[in-house]
mmCIF file of C-alpha atoms in Angstrom:
data_model
loop_
_atom_site.group_PDB
_atom_site.id
_atom_site.type_symbol
_atom_site.label_atom_id
_atom_site.label_comp_id
_atom_site.label_asym_id
_atom_site.label_seq_id
_atom_site.Cartn_x
_atom_site.Cartn_y
_atom_site.Cartn_z
ATOM 1 C CA MET A 12 0.000 0.000 0.000
ATOM 2 C CA PRO A 13 1.250 3.579 -0.648
ATOM 3 C CA SER A 14 2.634 5.470 2.330
ATOM 4 C CA PRO A 15 0.868 8.637 3.699
ATOM 5 C CA SER A 16 3.480 10.847 2.043
ATOM 6 C CA GLU A 17 2.910 9.120 -1.325
ATOM 7 C CA ARG A 18 -0.842 9.632 -1.001
ATOM 8 C CA ALA A 19 -0.378 13.338 -0.240
ATOM 9 C CA ARG A 20 0.802 14.157 -3.753
ATOM 10 C CA THR A 21 -0.744 13.457 -7.118
ATOM 11 C CA PRO A 22 0.291 9.933 -8.171
ATOM 12 C CA SER A 23 2.339 9.532 -11.324
ATOM 13 C CA ILE A 24 2.584 6.779 -13.880
ATOM 14 C CA ARG A 25 5.817 5.641 -12.181
ATOM 15 C CA ASP A 26 3.930 5.260 -8.871
ATOM 16 C CA VAL A 27 1.452 3.008 -10.625
ATOM 17 C CA ALA A 28 4.289 1.007 -12.174
ATOM 18 C CA ARG A 29 6.021 0.594 -8.825
ATOM 19 C CA LEU A 30 2.870 -0.604 -7.072
ATOM 20 C CA ALA A 31 1.986 -3.002 -9.905
ATOM 21 C CA GLY A 32 5.550 -4.319 -10.184
ATOM 22 C CA VAL A 33 5.894 -3.432 -13.861
ATOM 23 C CA SER A 34 7.685 -0.822 -15.953
ATOM 24 C CA HIS A 35 6.101 2.559 -16.629
ATOM 25 C CA GLN A 36 6.114 1.601 -20.321
ATOM 26 C CA THR A 37 3.850 -1.332 -19.466
ATOM 27 C CA VAL A 38 1.463 0.993 -17.619
ATOM 28 C CA SER A 39 1.418 3.232 -20.694
ATOM 29 C CA ARG A 40 0.573 0.275 -22.920
ATOM 30 C CA VAL A 41 -2.297 -0.702 -20.601
ATOM 31 C CA LEU A 42 -3.641 2.864 -20.687
ATOM 32 C CA ASN A 43 -3.494 2.811 -24.482
ATOM 33 C CA GLU A 44 -5.166 -0.626 -24.614
ATOM 34 C CA HIS A 45 -2.272 -2.269 -26.413
ATOM 35 C CA PRO A 46 -3.281 -5.802 -27.501
ATOM 36 C CA SER A 47 0.042 -7.415 -26.436
ATOM 37 C CA ILE A 48 -0.542 -6.969 -22.662
ATOM 38 C CA ARG A 49 -1.282 -10.204 -20.806
ATOM 39 C CA PRO A 50 -4.597 -10.230 -18.913
ATOM 40 C CA GLU A 51 -2.953 -10.814 -15.505
ATOM 41 C CA THR A 52 -0.546 -7.897 -16.050
ATOM 42 C CA LYS A 53 -3.387 -5.645 -17.150
ATOM 43 C CA ALA A 54 -5.361 -6.609 -14.031
ATOM 44 C CA ARG A 55 -2.430 -5.702 -11.736
ATOM 45 C CA VAL A 56 -1.982 -2.337 -13.416
ATOM 46 C CA LEU A 57 -5.698 -1.531 -13.249
ATOM 47 C CA ASP A 58 -5.770 -2.501 -9.569
ATOM 48 C CA ALA A 59 -2.831 -0.158 -8.895
ATOM 49 C CA ILE A 60 -4.569 2.642 -10.783
ATOM 50 C CA ALA A 61 -7.677 2.163 -8.646
ATOM 51 C CA VAL A 62 -5.708 2.082 -5.349
ATOM 52 C CA LEU A 63 -3.776 5.246 -6.205
ATOM 53 C CA ASP A 64 -6.734 6.954 -7.901
ATOM 54 C CA TYR A 65 -4.342 7.709 -10.735
ATOM 55 C CA ARG A 66 -5.664 9.966 -13.490
ATOM 56 C CA PRO A 67 -3.632 10.207 -16.696
ATOM 57 C CA ASN A 68 -2.527 13.593 -17.949
ATOM 58 C CA VAL A 69 -4.639 13.762 -21.112
ATOM 59 C CA ALA A 70 -2.532 16.456 -22.781
ATOM 60 C CA ALA A 71 0.724 14.600 -22.144
ATOM 61 C CA ARG A 72 -0.830 11.340 -23.273
ATOM 62 C CA ALA A 73 -1.954 12.941 -26.529
ATOM 63 C CA LEU A 74 1.540 14.231 -27.194
ATOM 64 C CA ALA A 75 3.120 10.858 -26.422
ATOM 65 C CA THR A 76 0.693 8.747 -28.419
ATOM 66 C CA SER A 77 -0.405 11.199 -31.148
ATOM 67 C CA ARG A 78 -3.953 10.514 -29.953
ATOM 68 C CA SER A 79 -6.417 12.923 -28.419
ATOM 69 C CA SER A 80 -8.943 10.469 -26.924
ATOM 70 C CA THR A 81 -11.529 12.288 -29.042
ATOM 71 C CA LEU A 82 -13.844 10.864 -31.689
ATOM 72 C CA GLY A 83 -15.225 13.046 -34.447
ATOM 73 C CA ILE A 84 -18.793 13.039 -35.763
ATOM 74 C CA LEU A 85 -19.481 14.421 -39.221
ATOM 75 C CA SER A 86 -23.202 15.023 -39.644
ATOM 76 C CA SER A 87 -25.121 16.386 -42.607
ATOM 77 C CA THR A 88 -28.537 16.308 -40.949
ATOM 78 C CA THR A 89 -30.390 19.037 -39.080
ATOM 79 C CA GLY A 90 -32.354 17.556 -36.221
ATOM 80 C CA GLU A 91 -33.974 14.455 -37.729
ATOM 81 C CA PHE A 92 -34.889 11.940 -35.048
ATOM 82 C CA GLY A 93 -32.760 9.022 -36.255
ATOM 83 C CA PRO A 94 -29.406 10.791 -36.616
ATOM 84 C CA THR A 95 -29.957 12.782 -33.412
ATOM 85 C CA SER A 96 -30.621 9.567 -31.493
ATOM 86 C CA SER A 97 -27.556 7.908 -33.029
ATOM 87 C CA ILE A 98 -25.374 10.862 -32.005
ATOM 88 C CA ALA A 99 -26.609 10.466 -28.429
ATOM 89 C CA GLY A 100 -25.651 6.777 -28.603
ATOM 90 C CA ILE A 101 -22.184 7.677 -29.879
ATOM 91 C CA GLU A 102 -21.657 10.237 -27.126
ATOM 92 C CA ASN A 103 -22.752 7.858 -24.372
ATOM 93 C CA ALA A 104 -20.584 4.981 -25.628
ATOM 94 C CA ALA A 105 -17.581 7.262 -26.155
ATOM 95 C CA ARG A 106 -17.909 8.756 -22.683
ATOM 96 C CA ALA A 107 -18.085 5.295 -21.121
ATOM 97 C CA ALA A 108 -14.823 4.425 -22.895
ATOM 98 C CA GLY A 109 -13.083 7.611 -21.744
ATOM 99 C CA TYR A 110 -13.373 9.490 -25.026
ATOM 100 C CA ALA A 111 -14.646 12.963 -25.786
ATOM 101 C CA VAL A 112 -16.680 13.728 -28.912
ATOM 102 C CA SER A 113 -16.336 16.576 -31.399
ATOM 103 C CA THR A 114 -19.383 17.037 -33.664
ATOM 104 C CA LEU A 115 -19.367 19.002 -36.902
ATOM 105 C CA ASN A 116 -22.656 19.709 -38.686
ATOM 106 C CA LEU A 117 -22.226 20.381 -42.377
ATOM 107 C CA PRO A 118 -23.763 23.707 -43.474
ATOM 108 C CA ASP A 119 -24.326 22.093 -46.887
ATOM 109 C CA THR A 120 -23.140 19.035 -48.758
ATOM 110 C CA THR A 121 -20.983 20.656 -51.398
ATOM 111 C CA PRO A 122 -17.568 19.053 -51.952
ATOM 112 C CA GLU A 123 -15.946 22.172 -50.518
ATOM 113 C CA ALA A 124 -17.966 22.046 -47.281
ATOM 114 C CA ILE A 125 -17.387 18.313 -46.784
ATOM 115 C CA GLY A 126 -13.654 18.615 -47.406
ATOM 116 C CA ALA A 127 -13.357 21.577 -45.030
ATOM 117 C CA ALA A 128 -15.224 19.689 -42.285
ATOM 118 C CA VAL A 129 -13.016 16.607 -42.591
ATOM 119 C CA ARG A 130 -9.871 18.736 -42.522
ATOM 120 C CA GLN A 131 -11.111 20.523 -39.406
ATOM 121 C CA LEU A 132 -11.680 17.230 -37.584
ATOM 122 C CA ILE A 133 -8.208 16.058 -38.581
ATOM 123 C CA ARG A 134 -6.734 19.327 -37.261
ATOM 124 C CA GLU A 135 -8.457 18.592 -33.968
ATOM 125 C CA HIS A 136 -6.501 15.296 -33.922
ATOM 126 C CA VAL A 137 -9.581 13.101 -33.606
ATOM 127 C CA ASP A 138 -8.730 9.418 -33.362
ATOM 128 C CA GLY A 139 -11.599 8.288 -35.577
ATOM 129 C CA ILE A 140 -14.655 9.666 -37.368
ATOM 130 C CA VAL A 141 -18.292 8.565 -37.495
ATOM 131 C CA VAL A 142 -20.154 9.822 -40.558
ATOM 132 C CA LEU A 143 -23.909 10.390 -40.381
ATOM 133 C CA ALA A 144 -24.617 11.275 -43.983
ATOM 134 C CA PRO A 145 -27.978 10.223 -45.396
ATOM 135 C CA GLN A 146 -27.228 11.701 -48.809
ATOM 136 C CA VAL A 147 -25.454 9.584 -51.418
ATOM 137 C CA ARG A 148 -23.491 12.615 -52.658
ATOM 138 C CA VAL A 149 -21.676 12.913 -49.305
ATOM 139 C CA PHE A 150 -20.157 9.458 -49.761
ATOM 140 C CA ASN A 151 -19.198 10.299 -53.324
ATOM 141 C CA VAL A 152 -17.132 13.213 -51.989
ATOM 142 C CA LEU A 153 -15.654 11.281 -49.055
ATOM 143 C CA ARG A 154 -14.351 8.573 -51.403
ATOM 144 C CA GLY A 155 -12.097 11.141 -53.001
ATOM 145 C CA LEU A 156 -10.596 12.410 -49.737
ATOM 146 C CA ALA A 157 -7.506 11.031 -48.040
ATOM 147 C CA VAL A 158 -8.590 10.475 -44.419
ATOM 148 C CA SER A 159 -5.798 9.391 -42.081
ATOM 149 C CA VAL A 160 -7.980 7.965 -39.279
ATOM 150 C CA PRO A 161 -10.540 5.124 -39.139
ATOM 151 C CA VAL A 162 -13.984 6.044 -40.497
ATOM 152 C CA VAL A 163 -17.342 4.376 -39.805
ATOM 153 C CA SER A 164 -20.569 5.431 -41.505
ATOM 154 C CA LEU A 165 -24.064 4.920 -40.132
ATOM 155 C CA GLN A 166 -25.752 4.655 -43.503
ATOM 156 C CA THR A 167 -24.885 2.200 -46.231
ATOM 157 C CA ALA A 168 -24.523 3.802 -49.627
ATOM 158 C CA SER A 169 -23.795 1.921 -52.797
ATOM 159 C CA GLY A 170 -20.064 1.899 -53.284
ATOM 160 C CA SER A 171 -19.268 3.622 -49.969
ATOM 161 C CA ASP A 172 -15.796 3.040 -48.590
ATOM 162 C CA GLY A 173 -14.878 2.054 -45.049
ATOM 163 C CA VAL A 174 -16.980 0.263 -42.447
ATOM 164 C CA THR A 175 -20.728 0.831 -42.626
ATOM 165 C CA LEU A 176 -23.535 0.278 -40.142
ATOM 166 C CA SER A 177 -27.235 0.510 -40.822
ATOM 167 C CA ALA A 178 -30.732 -0.268 -39.705
ATOM 168 C CA ASP A 179 -32.519 -2.516 -42.184
ATOM 169 C CA GLN A 180 -34.649 0.170 -43.808
ATOM 170 C CA VAL A 181 -35.824 -2.053 -46.650
ATOM 171 C CA ALA A 182 -36.997 -4.789 -44.276
ATOM 172 C CA GLY A 183 -38.795 -2.267 -42.068
ATOM 173 C CA ALA A 184 -40.654 -0.705 -44.994
ATOM 174 C CA ARG A 185 -41.578 -4.105 -46.361
ATOM 175 C CA MET A 186 -42.758 -5.148 -42.903
ATOM 176 C CA ILE A 187 -45.150 -2.246 -42.449
ATOM 177 C CA THR A 188 -46.466 -2.436 -46.017
ATOM 178 C CA GLU A 189 -47.153 -6.152 -45.598
ATOM 179 C CA TYR A 190 -48.942 -5.325 -42.336
ATOM 180 C CA LEU A 191 -51.333 -3.064 -44.264
ATOM 181 C CA ILE A 192 -51.827 -5.786 -46.863
ATOM 182 C CA ARG A 193 -52.720 -8.284 -44.132
ATOM 183 C CA LEU A 194 -55.296 -5.806 -42.875
ATOM 184 C CA GLY A 195 -56.962 -6.039 -46.298
ATOM 185 C CA HIS A 196 -55.623 -2.901 -47.963
ATOM 186 C CA THR A 197 -54.929 -3.157 -51.680
ATOM 187 C CA ASP A 198 -54.595 0.526 -52.658
ATOM 188 C CA ILE A 199 -51.677 1.870 -50.625
ATOM 189 C CA LEU A 200 -49.957 5.199 -51.261
ATOM 190 C CA HIS A 201 -46.415 6.069 -50.194
ATOM 191 C CA ILE A 202 -45.151 9.492 -49.170
ATOM 192 C CA ALA A 203 -41.406 9.148 -49.646
ATOM 193 C CA GLY A 204 -38.526 11.143 -48.239
ATOM 194 C CA PRO A 205 -36.360 13.529 -50.258
ATOM 195 C CA GLN A 206 -34.533 12.347 -53.344
ATOM 196 C CA ASP A 207 -30.855 11.370 -52.807
ATOM 197 C CA TRP A 208 -31.505 10.358 -49.183
ATOM 198 C CA ILE A 209 -30.413 6.774 -48.595
ATOM 199 C CA GLU A 210 -33.163 6.094 -46.050
ATOM 200 C CA ALA A 211 -35.836 7.474 -48.374
ATOM 201 C CA GLU A 212 -34.735 5.246 -51.249
ATOM 202 C CA SER A 213 -34.504 2.158 -49.013
ATOM 203 C CA ARG A 214 -37.956 2.669 -47.508
ATOM 204 C CA MET A 215 -39.494 3.260 -50.928
ATOM 205 C CA ARG A 216 -37.847 0.084 -52.192
ATOM 206 C CA GLY A 217 -39.286 -1.984 -49.313
ATOM 207 C CA TYR A 218 -42.756 -0.583 -50.030
ATOM 208 C CA LEU A 219 -42.515 -1.359 -53.747
ATOM 209 C CA ASP A 220 -41.113 -4.846 -53.113
ATOM 210 C CA ALA A 221 -44.015 -5.713 -50.808
ATOM 211 C CA LEU A 222 -46.627 -4.553 -53.334
ATOM 212 C CA ARG A 223 -44.893 -6.380 -56.188
ATOM 213 C CA ASP A 224 -44.704 -9.632 -54.243
ATOM 214 C CA ALA A 225 -48.399 -9.333 -53.347
ATOM 215 C CA ASP A 226 -49.254 -8.576 -57.008
ATOM 216 C CA LEU A 227 -50.925 -5.306 -56.008
ATOM 217 C CA PRO A 228 -51.078 -2.053 -58.008
ATOM 218 C CA THR A 229 -48.474 0.614 -57.310
ATOM 219 C CA PHE A 230 -48.908 4.361 -57.281
ATOM 220 C CA PRO A 231 -46.110 6.817 -58.060
ATOM 221 C CA PRO A 232 -44.556 7.681 -54.670
ATOM 222 C CA ILE A 233 -45.076 11.262 -53.518
ATOM 223 C CA ARG A 234 -41.766 12.975 -52.723
ATOM 224 C CA GLY A 235 -41.839 14.658 -49.312
ATOM 225 C CA ASP A 236 -39.274 16.497 -47.195
ATOM 226 C CA TRP A 237 -39.589 14.737 -43.782
ATOM 227 C CA THR A 238 -41.603 17.646 -42.281
ATOM 228 C CA ALA A 239 -45.042 17.715 -40.656
ATOM 229 C CA ASP A 240 -45.918 20.717 -42.828
ATOM 230 C CA PHE A 241 -45.474 18.633 -45.966
ATOM 231 C CA GLY A 242 -47.528 15.827 -44.414
ATOM 232 C CA TYR A 243 -50.334 18.276 -43.651
ATOM 233 C CA PHE A 244 -50.251 19.650 -47.192
ATOM 234 C CA ALA A 245 -50.328 16.108 -48.607
ATOM 235 C CA GLY A 246 -53.302 15.240 -46.403
ATOM 236 C CA THR A 247 -55.395 18.184 -47.606
ATOM 237 C CA GLU A 248 -54.511 17.443 -51.241
ATOM 238 C CA LEU A 249 -55.029 13.675 -51.039
ATOM 239 C CA ALA A 250 -58.428 14.171 -49.436
ATOM 240 C CA ARG A 251 -59.665 15.163 -52.892
ATOM 241 C CA ARG A 252 -58.608 11.837 -54.483
ATOM 242 C CA ARG A 253 -59.952 9.076 -52.261
ATOM 243 C CA ASP A 254 -58.615 6.369 -54.625
ATOM 244 C CA PHE A 255 -56.667 4.693 -51.816
ATOM 245 C CA THR A 256 -57.372 3.118 -48.443
ATOM 246 C CA ALA A 257 -53.990 3.460 -46.708
ATOM 247 C CA VAL A 258 -50.906 5.682 -46.725
ATOM 248 C CA PHE A 259 -47.394 4.727 -45.662
ATOM 249 C CA ALA A 260 -45.412 7.885 -44.828
ATOM 250 C CA ALA A 261 -41.628 7.463 -44.846
ATOM 251 C CA ASN A 262 -41.284 8.985 -41.383
ATOM 252 C CA ASP A 263 -43.516 9.606 -38.380
ATOM 253 C CA VAL A 264 -43.321 13.395 -38.603
ATOM 254 C CA MET A 265 -44.868 13.427 -42.079
ATOM 255 C CA ALA A 266 -47.414 10.810 -40.976
ATOM 256 C CA ILE A 267 -48.518 12.985 -38.041
ATOM 257 C CA GLY A 268 -48.889 16.019 -40.318
ATOM 258 C CA LEU A 269 -50.799 13.828 -42.787
ATOM 259 C CA MET A 270 -53.310 12.780 -40.114
ATOM 260 C CA HIS A 271 -53.798 16.437 -39.191
ATOM 261 C CA GLY A 272 -54.472 17.313 -42.831
ATOM 262 C CA PHE A 273 -56.943 14.437 -43.175
ATOM 263 C CA ARG A 274 -58.728 15.480 -39.991
ATOM 264 C CA ASP A 275 -59.136 19.070 -41.193
ATOM 265 C CA ALA A 276 -60.475 17.745 -44.522
ATOM 266 C CA GLY A 277 -63.053 15.563 -42.778
ATOM 267 C CA ILE A 278 -61.229 12.263 -43.381
ATOM 268 C CA ARG A 279 -61.285 9.910 -40.378
ATOM 269 C CA VAL A 280 -58.191 7.886 -39.442
ATOM 270 C CA PRO A 281 -58.438 4.887 -39.442
ATOM 271 C CA ALA A 282 -62.173 4.595 -40.223
ATOM 272 C CA ASP A 283 -61.764 6.090 -43.707
ATOM 273 C CA VAL A 284 -58.013 5.823 -44.316
ATOM 274 C CA SER A 285 -55.250 3.980 -42.444
ATOM 275 C CA VAL A 286 -51.982 5.844 -41.878
ATOM 276 C CA VAL A 287 -48.614 4.370 -40.885
ATOM 277 C CA GLY A 288 -45.193 5.952 -40.350
ATOM 278 C CA PHE A 289 -41.589 5.001 -39.726
ATOM 279 C CA ASP A 290 -39.022 5.638 -36.918
ATOM 280 C CA ASP A 291 -41.214 5.429 -33.763
ATOM 281 C CA VAL A 292 -40.510 8.949 -32.519
ATOM 282 C CA PRO A 293 -41.468 9.374 -28.834
ATOM 283 C CA VAL A 294 -44.669 11.280 -29.616
ATOM 284 C CA ALA A 295 -45.925 8.644 -32.076
ATOM 285 C CA ALA A 296 -47.636 6.622 -29.345
ATOM 286 C CA HIS A 297 -49.422 9.719 -28.003
ATOM 287 C CA VAL A 298 -51.026 11.345 -31.051
ATOM 288 C CA ALA A 299 -54.705 10.775 -31.826
ATOM 289 C CA PRO A 300 -55.003 8.059 -32.946
ATOM 290 C CA PRO A 301 -51.697 6.509 -31.796
ATOM 291 C CA LEU A 302 -49.506 5.977 -34.856
ATOM 292 C CA THR A 303 -48.629 2.552 -36.243
ATOM 293 C CA THR A 304 -44.939 2.699 -37.127
ATOM 294 C CA VAL A 305 -41.583 0.901 -37.272
ATOM 295 C CA HIS A 306 -39.172 1.134 -34.340
ATOM 296 C CA GLN A 307 -35.432 1.323 -34.997
ATOM 297 C CA ASP A 308 -32.743 1.224 -32.325
ATOM 298 C CA PHE A 309 -30.761 4.279 -33.429
ATOM 299 C CA PRO A 310 -28.691 4.553 -30.201
ATOM 300 C CA GLU A 311 -27.489 0.983 -30.765
ATOM 301 C CA LEU A 312 -26.083 2.041 -34.138
ATOM 302 C CA GLY A 313 -24.078 4.735 -32.368
ATOM 303 C CA ARG A 314 -22.798 2.281 -29.764
ATOM 304 C CA ARG A 315 -21.699 -0.148 -32.456
ATOM 305 C CA ALA A 316 -19.863 2.618 -34.327
ATOM 306 C CA VAL A 317 -17.807 3.442 -31.235
ATOM 307 C CA GLU A 318 -17.070 -0.239 -30.619
ATOM 308 C CA ILE A 319 -15.733 -0.616 -34.164
ATOM 309 C CA LEU A 320 -13.584 2.528 -33.986
ATOM 310 C CA LEU A 321 -12.043 1.547 -30.651
ATOM 311 C CA ALA A 322 -11.220 -1.946 -31.928
ATOM 312 C CA GLN A 323 -9.485 -0.446 -34.949
ATOM 313 C CA LEU A 324 -7.538 1.980 -32.738
ATOM 314 C CA ARG A 325 -6.338 -0.954 -30.626
ATOM 315 C CA GLY A 326 -5.112 -2.702 -33.746
ATOM 316 C CA GLU A 327 -7.735 -5.422 -33.416
ATOM 317 C CA GLU A 328 -10.078 -6.843 -36.010
ATOM 318 C CA ALA A 329 -13.265 -4.797 -35.930
ATOM 319 C CA PRO A 330 -16.455 -6.658 -34.983
ATOM 320 C CA VAL A 331 -18.849 -7.349 -37.832
ATOM 321 C CA PHE A 332 -22.468 -6.392 -37.231
ATOM 322 C CA GLY A 333 -25.522 -7.130 -39.296
ATOM 323 C CA PRO A 334 -28.177 -4.458 -39.809
ATOM 324 C CA VAL A 335 -30.206 -3.421 -36.768
ATOM 325 C CA VAL A 336 -33.507 -5.303 -37.028
ATOM 326 C CA PRO A 337 -36.644 -3.102 -37.119
ATOM 327 C CA VAL A 338 -39.704 -3.831 -34.977
ATOM 328 C CA LEU A 339 -43.309 -3.243 -36.018
ATOM 329 C CA CYS A 340 -45.370 -1.156 -33.569
ATOM 330 C CA GLY A 341 -49.036 -1.830 -34.383
ATOM 331 C CA ARG A 342 -51.267 0.916 -32.993
ATOM 332 C CA GLU A 343 -54.661 2.442 -33.708
ATOM 333 C CA SER A 344 -53.942 4.502 -36.846
ATOM 334 C CA ALA A 345 -54.195 1.395 -39.052
ATOM 335 C CA ALA A 346 -57.303 -0.801 -39.150
ATOM 336 C CA SER A 347 -58.762 -3.660 -41.174
ATOM 337 C CA ARG A 348 -60.403 -2.780 -44.432
#
């Protein structure tokens, strides 16, 4: 045990080494999670750290290892539920592992803006970068950049480089469309997300696949913008058509606006038209009627991204994850036809 005089001053890495019976270089390798350390040696060092309440000098450690214990997030979204929830998952997982997070939100997705954002993160000496970029064009730009740290993306784009993680958007959209078909609906509209958004294209594909497999007619998808205002506008306009019995909106926010528009136009949900959404935002269960939707574990995507980056930084083989599996949330906004 350390003497009273040793406890009176701030412990150093050499104090930890002395108590653990190892060299200070070994303590440094434990702190940096070097894969060559034997488990019993690591345990002794960690026990000594706990006894001495040793806290590494982060600035000195960064200089010695060329690492900042900071992960970068490059985001091209502005408040959408999924990416925001994933960022929270990244921050929580990074904090638990002793890492800080630096987030950069792209003002636009021009090549100049993307390149400037990546260069800024590199100047901040981030150890790795998580990219939340729902637009295909962002990946097209990133492919042409030389990035010197590990990169993980939370959306899978065709031809994207690096490690990718995703929720199974196609399966979720197919699942909820098939749910409407089982309820007896044969004329189902789709309000899609914006063009060039990976999630929008994947959800539209799942919808079209389900209708094709059921040999049902398809309608041209209506391009939306993820907002409740667009959903409301679509509801008031669609109320004039009445050539459908159900609508699948590509996110809950548009679905909620759609129900509002239907209500103001005298259309009852679900008595006249069934409405379903996607994402399971917290308010979805509390609107009138409660919204049928698809739940996705966005924070889990963020946690997995951090796990992959940390494995790569330790020089280990990164874990391989399949897509996060969506879950159908059947509520009162969809009813049998």
